[in-house]
Amino acid sequence: MRALRKRICSAKVEVNGCVIIKSGQCFLFLVCAVEGDTKIKFELFARKIAKLRVLRDGQGKMAESITDIGGEALMGSHLTFFSDLGCGNRPGFSRTAPSNVGCNRYKRFSTPQAEEEISLQTSKFGANMALGLVNDTPVAMWMASHDWNNATKGP
């Protein structure tokens, strides 16, 4: 799995011209399931995201997690994060999980977030979405499940 985590001031997601998600300050997660990711690894990944300390504390330092503040998150699927640009001029997507597997992983991602008491809004898996957001820079982080060698131990 690969995800981009962005700290944002506001965001909205539209599908077929209708706003399906609208939020103020929160985190945005764009997530791509990869062939070979396990359910356990996906759940551990979701828990890691909930506990990353990248929110400002009272002194302006990145010391708080979304769990610490009872924060909100938005999540969208993003197939192109594992595109292969090695041959030719057209990207390949053979490393991404098949659609049915990706959809199941995407749905499971929200379960650990609920256990951590995080308000999570999810977009429609596989939909052609229009995403509007205002970044709260400088926080944007790539995360990848293959960075952790032992899926049972976790991040």
Short mmCIF file of C-alpha atoms in Angstrom, two decimals:
data_model
loop_
_atom_site.label_atom_id
_atom_site.label_comp_id
_atom_site.label_asym_id
_atom_site.label_seq_id
_atom_site.Cartn_x
_atom_site.Cartn_y
_atom_site.Cartn_z
CA MET A 1 0.00 0.00 0.00
CA ARG A 2 1.12 3.51 -0.66
CA ALA A 3 -0.53 6.64 0.71
CA LEU A 4 0.01 10.35 0.58
CA ARG A 5 -0.91 12.07 3.81
CA LYS A 6 -1.49 15.82 3.57
CA ARG A 7 -2.37 18.31 6.27
CA ILE A 8 -5.03 20.58 4.79
CA CYS A 9 -7.07 23.66 5.76
CA SER A 10 -10.16 22.56 3.82
CA ALA A 11 -11.25 20.11 1.15
CA LYS A 12 -14.18 18.93 -0.90
CA VAL A 13 -14.71 15.91 -3.13
CA GLU A 14 -17.17 15.88 -6.03
CA VAL A 15 -18.45 12.88 -7.99
CA ASN A 16 -20.54 13.58 -11.11
CA GLY A 17 -20.76 17.26 -10.13
CA CYS A 18 -22.19 16.54 -6.66
CA VAL A 19 -20.24 17.33 -3.49
CA ILE A 20 -20.00 14.07 -1.52
CA ILE A 21 -17.47 15.23 1.09
CA LYS A 22 -16.73 18.65 2.51
CA SER A 23 -14.43 19.35 5.41
CA GLY A 24 -12.50 22.02 7.24
CA GLN A 25 -9.04 21.52 8.73
CA CYS A 26 -8.11 17.85 8.64
CA PHE A 27 -5.85 15.25 7.06
CA LEU A 28 -6.30 13.97 3.55
CA PHE A 29 -5.17 10.43 2.74
CA LEU A 30 -4.90 9.32 -0.86
CA VAL A 31 -4.49 5.54 -0.78
CA CYS A 32 -3.46 2.87 -3.32
CA ALA A 33 -3.64 -0.86 -2.56
CA VAL A 34 -0.78 -2.92 -4.00
CA GLU A 35 -0.73 -6.54 -5.14
CA GLY A 36 0.50 -8.64 -2.22
CA ASP A 37 -0.62 -6.37 0.64
CA THR A 38 -2.18 -8.38 3.45
CA LYS A 39 -5.20 -7.44 5.56
CA ILE A 40 -2.98 -7.28 8.63
CA LYS A 41 -0.50 -4.96 6.96
CA PHE A 42 -3.31 -2.68 5.79
CA GLU A 43 -4.76 -2.46 9.31
CA LEU A 44 -1.33 -1.75 10.81
CA PHE A 45 -0.79 0.93 8.20
CA ALA A 46 -4.11 2.58 9.13
CA ARG A 47 -3.20 2.56 12.82
CA LYS A 48 0.20 4.09 12.05
CA ILE A 49 -1.49 6.94 10.22
CA ALA A 50 -3.72 7.60 13.23
CA LYS A 51 -0.73 7.96 15.55
CA LEU A 52 1.74 9.99 13.48
CA ARG A 53 2.63 13.13 15.41
CA VAL A 54 2.60 15.83 12.74
CA LEU A 55 0.08 18.31 14.13
CA ARG A 56 1.21 21.48 15.87
CA ASP A 57 1.10 21.59 19.65
CA GLY A 58 0.78 24.76 21.74
CA GLN A 59 4.39 25.66 20.97
CA GLY A 60 4.01 25.23 17.21
CA LYS A 61 6.00 21.97 17.09
CA MET A 62 4.83 18.83 15.30
CA ALA A 63 4.02 16.82 18.42
CA GLU A 64 0.32 15.89 18.26
CA SER A 65 -1.41 13.10 16.35
CA ILE A 66 -4.86 13.12 14.84
CA THR A 67 -5.84 10.71 17.65
CA ASP A 68 -4.53 13.12 20.31
CA ILE A 69 -6.81 15.92 19.15
CA GLY A 70 -9.80 13.81 18.06
CA GLY A 71 -9.21 15.05 14.53
CA GLU A 72 -10.90 14.45 11.23
CA ALA A 73 -9.65 12.73 8.09
CA LEU A 74 -10.69 12.37 4.46
CA MET A 75 -9.71 9.36 2.39
CA GLY A 76 -9.71 8.80 -1.35
CA SER A 77 -8.52 5.91 -3.52
CA HIS A 78 -5.67 6.68 -5.90
CA LEU A 79 -4.71 3.95 -8.39
CA THR A 80 -1.92 5.95 -10.02
CA PHE A 81 0.42 5.90 -7.00
CA PHE A 82 1.93 2.64 -8.25
CA SER A 83 2.07 3.44 -11.94
CA ASP A 84 4.99 2.04 -13.90
CA LEU A 85 6.58 4.61 -16.20
CA GLY A 86 9.58 2.47 -17.19
CA CYS A 87 8.58 1.50 -20.73
CA GLY A 88 7.07 3.70 -23.39
CA ASN A 89 4.96 6.77 -22.80
CA ARG A 90 1.88 5.18 -21.29
CA PRO A 91 1.78 4.23 -17.59
CA GLY A 92 1.15 0.64 -16.53
CA PHE A 93 -0.70 -0.37 -13.38
CA SER A 94 0.25 -4.04 -13.00
CA ARG A 95 1.62 -3.49 -9.45
CA THR A 96 -1.70 -2.24 -8.09
CA ALA A 97 -4.13 -4.67 -6.50
CA PRO A 98 -7.06 -5.90 -8.62
CA SER A 99 -10.12 -3.68 -8.25
CA ASN A 100 -12.07 -6.08 -5.98
CA VAL A 101 -9.06 -6.51 -3.65
CA GLY A 102 -8.33 -2.78 -3.64
CA CYS A 103 -11.96 -2.00 -2.77
CA ASN A 104 -11.96 -4.48 0.14
CA ARG A 105 -8.69 -3.05 1.51
CA TYR A 106 -10.02 0.48 1.11
CA LYS A 107 -13.13 -0.41 3.14
CA ARG A 108 -11.05 -2.16 5.83
CA PHE A 109 -8.88 0.93 6.16
CA SER A 110 -11.70 2.79 7.92
CA THR A 111 -12.19 0.14 10.65
CA PRO A 112 -8.96 0.85 12.59
CA GLN A 113 -9.60 4.57 12.19
CA ALA A 114 -12.99 4.16 13.89
CA GLU A 115 -11.34 2.19 16.70
CA GLU A 116 -8.96 5.12 17.22
CA GLU A 117 -12.00 7.43 17.42
CA ILE A 118 -11.12 9.37 14.30
CA SER A 119 -13.86 10.89 12.20
CA LEU A 120 -13.14 9.48 8.73
CA GLN A 121 -15.00 10.45 5.58
CA THR A 122 -14.35 8.25 2.56
CA SER A 123 -14.82 8.95 -1.12
CA LYS A 124 -16.39 6.50 -3.54
CA PHE A 125 -13.85 3.81 -4.47
CA GLY A 126 -12.95 3.85 -8.16
CA ALA A 127 -15.08 6.90 -8.95
CA ASN A 128 -13.88 9.72 -11.17
CA MET A 129 -13.55 12.41 -8.53
CA ALA A 130 -12.81 16.12 -8.52
CA LEU A 131 -10.77 17.02 -5.45
CA GLY A 132 -10.44 20.59 -4.26
CA LEU A 133 -8.19 21.39 -1.33
CA VAL A 134 -6.28 24.12 0.43
CA ASN A 135 -2.92 22.83 1.69
CA ASP A 136 -1.66 23.51 5.21
CA THR A 137 2.01 23.29 4.30
CA PRO A 138 4.65 22.03 4.77
CA VAL A 139 3.18 18.67 5.77
CA ALA A 140 2.78 16.07 3.01
CA MET A 141 4.23 12.60 3.62
CA TRP A 142 4.55 9.48 1.49
CA MET A 143 3.94 6.23 3.34
CA ALA A 144 4.41 2.72 1.95
CA SER A 145 3.57 -0.65 3.51
CA HIS A 146 6.69 -2.25 2.01
CA ASP A 147 8.75 -0.02 4.34
CA TRP A 148 7.89 -2.40 7.19
CA ASN A 149 9.54 -5.82 7.01
CA ASN A 150 7.50 -7.60 9.67
CA ALA A 151 3.76 -7.24 9.06
CA THR A 152 2.84 -8.86 12.38
CA LYS A 153 5.01 -6.50 14.39
CA GLY A 154 3.78 -3.40 12.59
CA PRO A 155 5.11 0.08 12.10
#
